[in-house]
Coordinates of C-alpha atoms and ligand atoms in Angstrom, one line a residue:
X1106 CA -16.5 30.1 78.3
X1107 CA -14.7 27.2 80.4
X1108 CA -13.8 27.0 83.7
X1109 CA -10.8 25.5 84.4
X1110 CA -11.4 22.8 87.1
X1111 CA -8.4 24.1 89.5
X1112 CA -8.1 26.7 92.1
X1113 CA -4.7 28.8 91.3
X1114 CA -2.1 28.4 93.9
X1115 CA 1.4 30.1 94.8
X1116 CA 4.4 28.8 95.6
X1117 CA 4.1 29.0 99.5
X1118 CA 1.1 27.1 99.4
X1119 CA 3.5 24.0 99.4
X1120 CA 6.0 22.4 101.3
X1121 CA 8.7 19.5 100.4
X1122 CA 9.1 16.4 101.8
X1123 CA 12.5 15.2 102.9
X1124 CA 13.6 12.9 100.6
X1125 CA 16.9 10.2 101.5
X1126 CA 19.9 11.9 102.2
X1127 CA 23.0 9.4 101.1
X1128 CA 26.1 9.7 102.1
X1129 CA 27.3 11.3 98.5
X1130 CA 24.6 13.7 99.2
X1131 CA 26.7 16.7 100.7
X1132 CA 26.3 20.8 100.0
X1133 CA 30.1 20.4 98.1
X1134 CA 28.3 18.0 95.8
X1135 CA 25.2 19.7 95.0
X1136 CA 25.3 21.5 91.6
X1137 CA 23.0 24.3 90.6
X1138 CA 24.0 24.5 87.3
X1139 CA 21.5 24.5 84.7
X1140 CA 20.6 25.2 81.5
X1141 CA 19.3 28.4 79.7
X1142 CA 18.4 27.9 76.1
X1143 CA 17.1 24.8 74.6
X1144 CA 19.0 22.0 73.3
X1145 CA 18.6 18.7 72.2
X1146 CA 17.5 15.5 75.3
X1147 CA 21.0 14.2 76.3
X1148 CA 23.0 17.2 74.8
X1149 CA 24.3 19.9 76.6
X1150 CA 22.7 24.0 76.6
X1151 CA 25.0 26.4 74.7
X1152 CA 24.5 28.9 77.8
X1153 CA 24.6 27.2 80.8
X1154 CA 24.6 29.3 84.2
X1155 CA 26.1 28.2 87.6
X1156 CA 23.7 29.5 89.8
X1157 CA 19.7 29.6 88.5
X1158 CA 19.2 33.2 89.4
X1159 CA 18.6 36.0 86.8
X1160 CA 17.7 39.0 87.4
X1161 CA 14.7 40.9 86.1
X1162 CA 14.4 42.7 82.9
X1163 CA 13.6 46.1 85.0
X1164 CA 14.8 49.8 85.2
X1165 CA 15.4 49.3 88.7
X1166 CA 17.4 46.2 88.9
X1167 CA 19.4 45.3 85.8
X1168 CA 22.5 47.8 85.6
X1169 CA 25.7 47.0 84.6
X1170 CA 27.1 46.9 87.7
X1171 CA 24.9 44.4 89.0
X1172 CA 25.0 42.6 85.4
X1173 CA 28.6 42.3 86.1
X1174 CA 28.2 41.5 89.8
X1175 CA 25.7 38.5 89.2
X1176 CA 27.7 37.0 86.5
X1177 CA 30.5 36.9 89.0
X1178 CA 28.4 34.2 91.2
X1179 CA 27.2 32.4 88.1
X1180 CA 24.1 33.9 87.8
X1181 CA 22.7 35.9 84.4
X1182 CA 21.2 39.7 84.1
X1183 CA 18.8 41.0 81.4
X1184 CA 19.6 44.9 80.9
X1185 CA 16.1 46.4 80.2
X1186 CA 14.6 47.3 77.1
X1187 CA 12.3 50.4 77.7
X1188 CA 15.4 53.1 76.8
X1189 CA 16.6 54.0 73.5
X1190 CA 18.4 51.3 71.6
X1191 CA 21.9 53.5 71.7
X1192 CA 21.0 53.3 75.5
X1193 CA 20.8 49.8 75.7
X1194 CA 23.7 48.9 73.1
X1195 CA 25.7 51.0 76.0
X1196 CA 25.1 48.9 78.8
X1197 CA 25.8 45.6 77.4
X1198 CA 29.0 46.9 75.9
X1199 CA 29.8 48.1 79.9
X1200 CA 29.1 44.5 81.0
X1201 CA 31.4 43.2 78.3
X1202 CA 34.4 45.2 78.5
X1203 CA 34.0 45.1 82.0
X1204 CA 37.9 43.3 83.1
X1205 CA 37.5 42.1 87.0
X1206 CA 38.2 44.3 89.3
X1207 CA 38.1 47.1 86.8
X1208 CA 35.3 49.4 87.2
X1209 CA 32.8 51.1 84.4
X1210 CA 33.0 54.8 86.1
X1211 CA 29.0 54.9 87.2
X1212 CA 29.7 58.5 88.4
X1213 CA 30.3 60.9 85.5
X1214 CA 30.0 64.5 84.8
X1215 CA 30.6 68.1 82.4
X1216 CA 33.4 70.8 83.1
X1217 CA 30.2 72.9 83.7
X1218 CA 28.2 70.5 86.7
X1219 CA 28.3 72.4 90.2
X1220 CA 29.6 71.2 93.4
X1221 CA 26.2 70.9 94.6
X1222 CA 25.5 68.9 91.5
X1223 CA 28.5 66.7 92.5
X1224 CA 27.7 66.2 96.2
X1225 CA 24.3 65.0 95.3
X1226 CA 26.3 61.8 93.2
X1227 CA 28.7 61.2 95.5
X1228 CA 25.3 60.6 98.0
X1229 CA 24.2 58.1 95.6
X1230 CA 26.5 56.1 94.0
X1231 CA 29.0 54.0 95.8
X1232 CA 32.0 54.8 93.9
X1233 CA 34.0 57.6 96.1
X1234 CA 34.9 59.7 93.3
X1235 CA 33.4 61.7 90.3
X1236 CA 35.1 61.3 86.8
X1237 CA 34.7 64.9 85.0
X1238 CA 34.8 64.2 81.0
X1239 CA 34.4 66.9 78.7
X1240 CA 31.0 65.2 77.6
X1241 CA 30.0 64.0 81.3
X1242 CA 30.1 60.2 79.8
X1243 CA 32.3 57.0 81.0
X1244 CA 34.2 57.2 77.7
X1245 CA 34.7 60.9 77.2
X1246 CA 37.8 62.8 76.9
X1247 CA 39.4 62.5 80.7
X1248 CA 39.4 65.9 82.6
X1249 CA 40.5 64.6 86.5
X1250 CA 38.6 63.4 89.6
X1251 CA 36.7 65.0 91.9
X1252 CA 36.0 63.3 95.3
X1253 CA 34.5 64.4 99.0
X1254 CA 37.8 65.6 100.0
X1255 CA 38.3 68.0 97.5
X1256 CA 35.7 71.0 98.5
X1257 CA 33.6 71.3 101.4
X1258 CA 30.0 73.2 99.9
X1259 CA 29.9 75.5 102.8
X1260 CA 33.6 77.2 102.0
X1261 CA 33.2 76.7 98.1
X1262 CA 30.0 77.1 97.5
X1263 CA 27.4 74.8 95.8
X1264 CA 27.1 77.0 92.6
X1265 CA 31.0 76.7 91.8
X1266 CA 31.8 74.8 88.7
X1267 CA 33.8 71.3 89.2
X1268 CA 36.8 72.3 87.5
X1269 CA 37.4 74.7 90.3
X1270 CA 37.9 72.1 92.6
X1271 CA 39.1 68.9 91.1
X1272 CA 42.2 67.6 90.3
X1273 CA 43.2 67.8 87.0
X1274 CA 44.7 64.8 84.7
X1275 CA 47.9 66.6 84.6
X1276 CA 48.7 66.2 88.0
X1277 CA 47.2 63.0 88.3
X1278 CA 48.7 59.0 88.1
X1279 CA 47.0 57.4 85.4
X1280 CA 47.4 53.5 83.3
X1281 CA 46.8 52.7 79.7
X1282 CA 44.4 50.5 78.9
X1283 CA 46.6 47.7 78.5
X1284 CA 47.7 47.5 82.5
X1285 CA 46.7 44.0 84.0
X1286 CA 45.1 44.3 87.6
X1287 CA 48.0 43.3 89.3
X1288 CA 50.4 46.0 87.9
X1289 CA 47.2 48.0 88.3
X1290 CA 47.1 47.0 91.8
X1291 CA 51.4 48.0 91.8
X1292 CA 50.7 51.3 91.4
X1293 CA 47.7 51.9 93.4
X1294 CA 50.0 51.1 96.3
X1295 CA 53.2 52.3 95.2
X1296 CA 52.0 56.1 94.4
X1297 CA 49.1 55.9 98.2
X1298 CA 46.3 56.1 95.4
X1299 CA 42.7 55.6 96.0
X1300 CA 41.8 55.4 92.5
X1301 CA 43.5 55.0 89.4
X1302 CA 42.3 56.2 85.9
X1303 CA 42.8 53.5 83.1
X1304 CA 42.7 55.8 80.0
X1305 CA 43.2 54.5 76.5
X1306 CA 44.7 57.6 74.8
X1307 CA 43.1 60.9 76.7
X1308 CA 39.6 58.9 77.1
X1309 CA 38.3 57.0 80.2
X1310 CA 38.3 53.4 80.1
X1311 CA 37.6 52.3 83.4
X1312 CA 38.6 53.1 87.3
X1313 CA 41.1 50.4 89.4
X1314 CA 39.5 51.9 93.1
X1315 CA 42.1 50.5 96.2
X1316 CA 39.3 49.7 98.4
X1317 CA 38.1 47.1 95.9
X1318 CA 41.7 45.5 96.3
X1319 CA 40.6 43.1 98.9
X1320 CA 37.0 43.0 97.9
X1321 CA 37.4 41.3 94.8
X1322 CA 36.7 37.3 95.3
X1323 CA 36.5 35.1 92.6
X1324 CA 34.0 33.1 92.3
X1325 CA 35.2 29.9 89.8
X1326 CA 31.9 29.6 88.3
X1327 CA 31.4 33.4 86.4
X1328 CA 29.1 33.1 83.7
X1329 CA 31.8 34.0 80.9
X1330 CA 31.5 34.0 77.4
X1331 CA 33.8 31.9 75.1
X1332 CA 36.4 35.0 74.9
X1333 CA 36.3 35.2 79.1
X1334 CA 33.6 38.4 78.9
X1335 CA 31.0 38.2 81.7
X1336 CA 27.4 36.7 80.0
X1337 CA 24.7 39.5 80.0
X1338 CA 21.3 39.1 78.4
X1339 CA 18.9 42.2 76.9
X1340 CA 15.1 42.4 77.0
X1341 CA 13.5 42.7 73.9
X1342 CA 10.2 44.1 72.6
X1343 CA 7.9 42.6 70.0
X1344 CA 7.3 46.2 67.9
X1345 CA 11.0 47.7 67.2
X1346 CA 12.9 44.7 67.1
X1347 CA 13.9 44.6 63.4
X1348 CA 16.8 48.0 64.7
X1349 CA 16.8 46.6 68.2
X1350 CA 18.5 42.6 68.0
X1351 CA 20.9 43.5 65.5
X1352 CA 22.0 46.5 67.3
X1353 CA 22.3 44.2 70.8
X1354 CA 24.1 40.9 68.8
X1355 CA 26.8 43.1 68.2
X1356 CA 27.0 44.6 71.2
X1357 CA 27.8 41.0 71.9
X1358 CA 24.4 40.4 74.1
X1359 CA 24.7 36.7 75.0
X1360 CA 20.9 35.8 74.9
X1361 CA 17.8 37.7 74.0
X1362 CA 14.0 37.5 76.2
X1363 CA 11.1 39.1 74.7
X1364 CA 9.9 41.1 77.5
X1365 CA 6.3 41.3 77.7
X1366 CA 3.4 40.9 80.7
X1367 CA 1.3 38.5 78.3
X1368 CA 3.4 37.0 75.9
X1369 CA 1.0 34.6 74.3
X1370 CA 0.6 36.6 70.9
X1371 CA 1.0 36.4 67.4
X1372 CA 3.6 39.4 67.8
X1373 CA 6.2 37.2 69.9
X1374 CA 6.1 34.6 67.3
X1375 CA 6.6 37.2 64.4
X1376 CA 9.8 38.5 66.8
X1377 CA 11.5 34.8 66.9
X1378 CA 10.8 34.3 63.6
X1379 CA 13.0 37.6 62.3
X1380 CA 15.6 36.1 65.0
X1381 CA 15.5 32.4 63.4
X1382 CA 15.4 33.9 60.0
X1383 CA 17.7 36.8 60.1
X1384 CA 20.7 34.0 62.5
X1385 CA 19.6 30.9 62.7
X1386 CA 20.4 28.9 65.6
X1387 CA 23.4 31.6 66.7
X1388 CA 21.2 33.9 68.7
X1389 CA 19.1 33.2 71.4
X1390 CA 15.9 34.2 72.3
X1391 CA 13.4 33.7 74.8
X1392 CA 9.9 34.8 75.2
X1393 CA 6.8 35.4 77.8
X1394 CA 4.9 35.9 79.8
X1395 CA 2.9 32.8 79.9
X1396 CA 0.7 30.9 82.5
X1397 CA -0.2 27.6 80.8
X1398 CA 0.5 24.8 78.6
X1399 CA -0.8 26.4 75.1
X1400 CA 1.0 29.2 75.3
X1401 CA 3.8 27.9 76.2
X1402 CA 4.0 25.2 73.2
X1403 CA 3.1 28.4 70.7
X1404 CA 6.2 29.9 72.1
X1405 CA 8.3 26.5 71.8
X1406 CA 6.8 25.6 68.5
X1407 CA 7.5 29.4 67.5
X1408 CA 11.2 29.0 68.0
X1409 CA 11.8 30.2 71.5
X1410 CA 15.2 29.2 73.3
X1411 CA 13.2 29.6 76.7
X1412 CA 10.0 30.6 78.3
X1413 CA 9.2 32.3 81.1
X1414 CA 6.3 31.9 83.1
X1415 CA 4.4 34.4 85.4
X1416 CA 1.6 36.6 85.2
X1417 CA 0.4 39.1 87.8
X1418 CA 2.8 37.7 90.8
X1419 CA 5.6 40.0 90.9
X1420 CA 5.8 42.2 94.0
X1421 CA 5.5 45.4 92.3
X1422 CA 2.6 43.8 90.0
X1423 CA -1.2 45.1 90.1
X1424 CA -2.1 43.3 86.7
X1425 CA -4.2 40.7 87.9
X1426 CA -5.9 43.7 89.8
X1427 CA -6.4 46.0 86.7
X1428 CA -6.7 43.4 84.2
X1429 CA -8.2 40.4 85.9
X1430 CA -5.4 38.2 83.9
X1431 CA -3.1 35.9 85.5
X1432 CA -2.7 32.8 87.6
X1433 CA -1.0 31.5 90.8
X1434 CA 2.3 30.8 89.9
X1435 CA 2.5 27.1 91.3
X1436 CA -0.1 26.5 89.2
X1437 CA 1.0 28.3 86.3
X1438 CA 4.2 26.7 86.9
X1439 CA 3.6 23.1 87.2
X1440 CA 0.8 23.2 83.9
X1441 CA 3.9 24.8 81.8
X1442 CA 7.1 22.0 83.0
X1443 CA 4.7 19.4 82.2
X1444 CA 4.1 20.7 78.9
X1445 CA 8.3 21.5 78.3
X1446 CA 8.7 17.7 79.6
X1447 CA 6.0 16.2 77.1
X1448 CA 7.6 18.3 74.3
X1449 CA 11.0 17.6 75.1
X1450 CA 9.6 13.7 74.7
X1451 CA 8.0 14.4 71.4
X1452 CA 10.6 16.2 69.5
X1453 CA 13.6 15.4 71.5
X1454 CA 14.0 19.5 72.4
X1455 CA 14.3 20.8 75.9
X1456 CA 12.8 24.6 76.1
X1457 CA 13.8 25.4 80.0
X1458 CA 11.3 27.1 82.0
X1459 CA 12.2 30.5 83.5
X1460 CA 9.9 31.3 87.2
X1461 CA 9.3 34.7 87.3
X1462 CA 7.8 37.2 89.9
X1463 CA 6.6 36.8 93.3
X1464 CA 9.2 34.9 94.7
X1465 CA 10.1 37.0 98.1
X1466 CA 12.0 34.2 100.4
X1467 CA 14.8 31.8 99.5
X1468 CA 12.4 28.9 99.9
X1469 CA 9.8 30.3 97.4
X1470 CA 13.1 29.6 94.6
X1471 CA 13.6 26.0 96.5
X1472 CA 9.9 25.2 96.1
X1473 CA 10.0 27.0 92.1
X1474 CA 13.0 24.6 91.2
X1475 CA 10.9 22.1 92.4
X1476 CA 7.9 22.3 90.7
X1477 CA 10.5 22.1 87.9
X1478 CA 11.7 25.6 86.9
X1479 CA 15.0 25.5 85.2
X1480 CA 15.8 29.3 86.6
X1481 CA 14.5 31.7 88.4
X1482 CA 13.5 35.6 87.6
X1483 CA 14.1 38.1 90.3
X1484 CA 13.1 41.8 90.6
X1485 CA 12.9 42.5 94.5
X1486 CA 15.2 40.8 95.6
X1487 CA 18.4 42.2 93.4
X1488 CA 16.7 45.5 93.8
X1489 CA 17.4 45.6 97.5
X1490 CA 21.4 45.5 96.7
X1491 CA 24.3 47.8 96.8
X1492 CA 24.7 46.8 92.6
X1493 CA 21.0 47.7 91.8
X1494 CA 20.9 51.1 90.2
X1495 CA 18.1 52.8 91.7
X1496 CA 19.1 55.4 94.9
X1497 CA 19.3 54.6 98.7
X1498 CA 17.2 56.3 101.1
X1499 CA 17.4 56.1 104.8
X1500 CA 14.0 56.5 106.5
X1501 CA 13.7 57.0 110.5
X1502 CA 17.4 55.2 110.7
X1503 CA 16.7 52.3 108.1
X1504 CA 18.1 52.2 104.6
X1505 CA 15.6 50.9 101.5
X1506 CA 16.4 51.3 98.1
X1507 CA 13.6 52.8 95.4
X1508 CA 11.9 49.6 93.5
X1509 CA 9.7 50.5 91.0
X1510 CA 7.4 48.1 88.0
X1511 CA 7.9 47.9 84.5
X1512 CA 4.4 49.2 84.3
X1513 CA 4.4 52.3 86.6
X1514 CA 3.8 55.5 85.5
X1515 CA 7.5 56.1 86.6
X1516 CA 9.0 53.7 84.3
X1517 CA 7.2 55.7 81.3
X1518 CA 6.5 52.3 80.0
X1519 CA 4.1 52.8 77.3
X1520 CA 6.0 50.9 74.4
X1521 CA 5.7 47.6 77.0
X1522 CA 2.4 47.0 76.4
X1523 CA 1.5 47.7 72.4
X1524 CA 0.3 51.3 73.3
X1525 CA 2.0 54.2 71.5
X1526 CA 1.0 57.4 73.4
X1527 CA 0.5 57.8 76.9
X1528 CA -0.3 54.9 79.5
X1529 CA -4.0 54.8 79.7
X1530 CA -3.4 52.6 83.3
X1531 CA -0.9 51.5 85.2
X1532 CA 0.2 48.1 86.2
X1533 CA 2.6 48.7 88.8
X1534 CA 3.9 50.3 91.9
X1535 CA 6.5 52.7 92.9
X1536 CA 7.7 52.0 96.6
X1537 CA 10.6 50.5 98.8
X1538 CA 12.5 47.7 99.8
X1539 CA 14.9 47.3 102.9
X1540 CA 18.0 48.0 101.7
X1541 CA 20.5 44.4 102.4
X1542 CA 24.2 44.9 100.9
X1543 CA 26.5 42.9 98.9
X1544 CA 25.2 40.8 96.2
X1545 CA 27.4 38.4 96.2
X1546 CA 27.0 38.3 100.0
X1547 CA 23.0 37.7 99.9
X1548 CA 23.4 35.2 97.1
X1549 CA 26.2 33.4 98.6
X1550 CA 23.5 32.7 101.3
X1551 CA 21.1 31.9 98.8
X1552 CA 23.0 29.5 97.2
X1553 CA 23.8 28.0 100.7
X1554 CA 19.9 27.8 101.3
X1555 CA 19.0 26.5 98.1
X1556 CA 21.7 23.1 99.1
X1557 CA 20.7 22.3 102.0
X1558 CA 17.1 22.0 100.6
X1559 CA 18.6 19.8 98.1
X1560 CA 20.2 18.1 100.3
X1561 CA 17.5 17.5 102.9
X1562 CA 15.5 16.4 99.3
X1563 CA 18.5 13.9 98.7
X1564 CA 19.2 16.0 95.4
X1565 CA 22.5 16.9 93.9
X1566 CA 21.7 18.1 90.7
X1567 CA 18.6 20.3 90.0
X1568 CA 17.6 17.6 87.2
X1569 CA 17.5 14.9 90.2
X1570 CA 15.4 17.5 92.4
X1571 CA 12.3 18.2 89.1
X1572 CA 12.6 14.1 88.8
X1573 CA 12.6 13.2 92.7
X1574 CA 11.1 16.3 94.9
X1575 CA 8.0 15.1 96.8
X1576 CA 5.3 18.5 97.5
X1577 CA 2.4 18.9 99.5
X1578 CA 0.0 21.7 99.6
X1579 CA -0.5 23.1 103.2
X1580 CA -3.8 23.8 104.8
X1581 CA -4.8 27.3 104.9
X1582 CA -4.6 26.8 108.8
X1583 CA -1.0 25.7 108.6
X1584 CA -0.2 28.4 106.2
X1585 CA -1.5 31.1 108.6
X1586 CA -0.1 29.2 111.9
X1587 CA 3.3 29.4 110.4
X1588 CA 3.3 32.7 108.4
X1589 CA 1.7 34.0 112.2
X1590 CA 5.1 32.3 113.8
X1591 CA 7.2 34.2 111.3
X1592 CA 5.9 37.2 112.0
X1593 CA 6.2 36.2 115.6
X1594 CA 9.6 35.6 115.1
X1595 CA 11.0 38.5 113.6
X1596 CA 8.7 40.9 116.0
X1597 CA 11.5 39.5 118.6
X1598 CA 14.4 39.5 116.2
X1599 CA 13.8 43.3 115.7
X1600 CA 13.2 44.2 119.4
X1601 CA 16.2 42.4 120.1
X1602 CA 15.4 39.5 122.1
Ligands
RVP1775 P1 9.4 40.4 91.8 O1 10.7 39.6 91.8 O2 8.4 39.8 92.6 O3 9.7 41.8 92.2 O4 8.9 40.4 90.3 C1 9.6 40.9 89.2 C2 8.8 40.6 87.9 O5 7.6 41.4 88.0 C3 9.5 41.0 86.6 O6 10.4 40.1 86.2 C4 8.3 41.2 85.7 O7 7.9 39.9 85.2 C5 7.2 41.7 86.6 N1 6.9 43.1 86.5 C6 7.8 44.1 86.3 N2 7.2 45.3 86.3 C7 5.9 44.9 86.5 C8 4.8 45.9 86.6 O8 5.0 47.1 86.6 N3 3.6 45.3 86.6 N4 5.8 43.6 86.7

């Protein structure tokens, strides 16, 4: 046994000291771009992102939609790994056909689904309409469209089929799969349509909707591949990944991460190897969970593009509880960039760092970039946007959107963890979290945040922030005197004062 001579700390537990702001050192000038895969001192990543935000490899969080929303603002998403491979295959296939301003139809059913059936979707999913396919999926055979206006359940009755009530392709305006989004955009306006049906043949490609007309901002920093396609990444597993990685490389899944609580194991390794072995340097894959330096050199040494570090410090997460494994994730934090700094030294290889769980508040990711993190992993926060999958909820007047861990009994998660039947225990929650928009709205303000940090720090890149950021720990009597004035704060925020 050996006790570590440290106590475990957090990320709020510090503060940063205002470094020289120069002239040259202005929010226009300050780039977030970083890298996500290793590459060689001096060189640059093959995937770089615009904005060091990723979000987390989770049921609740990474959809589609919101893989294609985040890649819009520069930012990366990892569709999760605990579905069926076909499942999986599906979604980053969505995020790479995906054409802006063309929508994957997220609301899909069968000739035989009820009205009641169909009011209940409409409820959930912000899309306005229901496509009816004869096999109830976004690329089945198109049957028409089926929206709010169309029946009313107390004169049609919630039993009645859709077909009753929607209106058929036949009478419908509808564009081949070749239309650009302006001539999409032509029509919308010319024929008073809400929505228009991009078919390719008698199947459903995608939706052009009129109230995303305006919506639509481009942000010139998308994460796009080198054919234009939004970036997504997939979570992996370290037991079926011999069908699973070949099956997501040609879905055209831009980067890999093994997707484990503990990812210090002989299993990760034997994972990167098939990777290395079966591509060599053309696909990339990260690995984790870890919490300190020897892991994270295993991982490196092992092959791993990145490594992401965090044990027990996501919102959702009761590990540390049930297991008693984990550490603060300053701690963690700082133990594994000194490591990726003395490797990158020795062998002249950078392995960026990935920061994930626990980070609630925008100055948790200033103070985790920081410490050194090269991006940041986020579960609660994308799960509290309109993109996030999971359904909306209004309780006593306020909205919250479902948010639920990897390790819930919900999320069924027993191939997560090396077990083949049921979950013996659970190592997450099932709850809430205030519902707050837009995505690209909340990390727009992020982004903004994260800036004037730098710039206050006298940063303008994020590789001048790890070199130059000055931190100090706060006293325990600071850090409840301020957490107290927050509370204070927002007490008189919400009763309107
Ligand atoms: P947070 O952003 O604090 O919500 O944390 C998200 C992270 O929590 C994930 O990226 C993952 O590492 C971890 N997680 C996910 N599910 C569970 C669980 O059920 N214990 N933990």
């Amino acid at each position: 046994m050996k006790i570590l001579d440290e106590t475990s700390r957090t990320l709020n537990e510090f503060l940063l000291l205002p470094g020289l702001t120069t002239e040259e050192c202005t929010p226009d000038n300050v780039d977030l771009t970083t890298p996500v895969v290793r590459h060689r001192v001096g060189e640059q990543s093959p995937v770089r992102i615009a904005t060091p935000l990723v979000s987390a490899i989770m049921q609740a969080v990474s959809s589609p939609r919101l893989a294609v929303a985040l890649a819009e603002v520069g930012g990366l998403s990892f569709v999760h790994q605990n579905q069926p491979i076909g499942a999986q295959v599906e979604d980053v296939r969505a995020v790479k056909r995906h054409k802006a301003g063309f929508r994957t139809s997220e609301i899909n059913v069968k000739p035989s689904t009820t009205l009641g059936e169909v009011a209940q979707l409409l409820g959930d999913v912000d899309q306005g309409v229901a496509v009816v396919t004869d096999d109830g999926s976004a690329e089945g055979r198109f049957l028409g469209i089926i929206g709010p206006d169309d029946f009313h359940l107390h004169r049609h009755g919630s039993g009645e089929v859709v077909t009753a009530r929607m209106r058929a392709y036949d009478e419908l305006t509808t564009a081949p799969a070749t239309i650009s989004l302006s001539d999409a955009n032509e029509m919308i306006w010319a024929n008073r349509l809400d929505v228009l049906p991009v078919l390719d043949g008698d199947r459903l490609v995608s939706l052009v909707l009129k109230r995303d007309y305006q919506a639509h901002k481009t942000f010139h920093n998308a994460s796009v591949d080198s054919r234009k396609r939004f970036r997504v990444g997939a979570g992996i597993n370290s037991r079926d990944y011999a069908d699973r990685v070949p099956a997501l490389v040609e879905a055209g899944a831009d980067v890999l991460c093994l997707d484990s609580s503990d990812g210090y194991s002989v299993y990760q390794k034997k994972a990167i190897e098939f990777v290395r072995d079966r591509y060599g340097e053309k696909v990339f894959v990260g690995a984790g969970n870890v919490v300190d330096a020897r892991a994270f050199r295993y991982l490196a040494e092992a092959g791993a593009d990145f490594v992401k570090v965090g044990i027990g410090g996501g919102s959702i997460c009761i590990t540390r509880d049930q297991k008693g494994i984990g550490r603060g994730q300053a701690s963690a934090l700082i133990d594994v960039v000194r490591e990726r700094d003395a490797y990158a030294a020795e062998t002249g290889m950078y392995v960026p760092v990935c920061c994930d769980g626990g980070l609630l508040a925008d100055y948790h990711m200033a103070i985790a970039l920081a410490c050194g993190a090269d991006f940041i992993m986020l579960g609660r926060y994308f799960a509290r946007f309109d993109e996030a999958p999971s359904r909306k909820v209004r309780v006593e007047g306020q909205f919250f959107k479902e948010y639920w861990g990897e390790g819930s009994r919900r999320a069924q998660n027993a191939a997560r963890y090396g077990h083949t039947g049921e979950i013996s225990f659970e190592e997450g929650v099932d709850g809430f979290v205030p519902y707050a928009g837009s995505l690209a709205d909340n990390v727009g303000l992020t982004r903004t945040k994260l800036k004037a940090t730098m710039v206050s720090c006298g940063a303008t890149t994020l590789r001048d922030f790890h070199e130059n950021a000055v931190l100090v720990q706060v006293s325990e009597r600071s850090y409840e005197q301020n957490t107290a004035e927050v509370r204070l704060r927002k007490r008189s925020v919400d009763a309107g004062e």
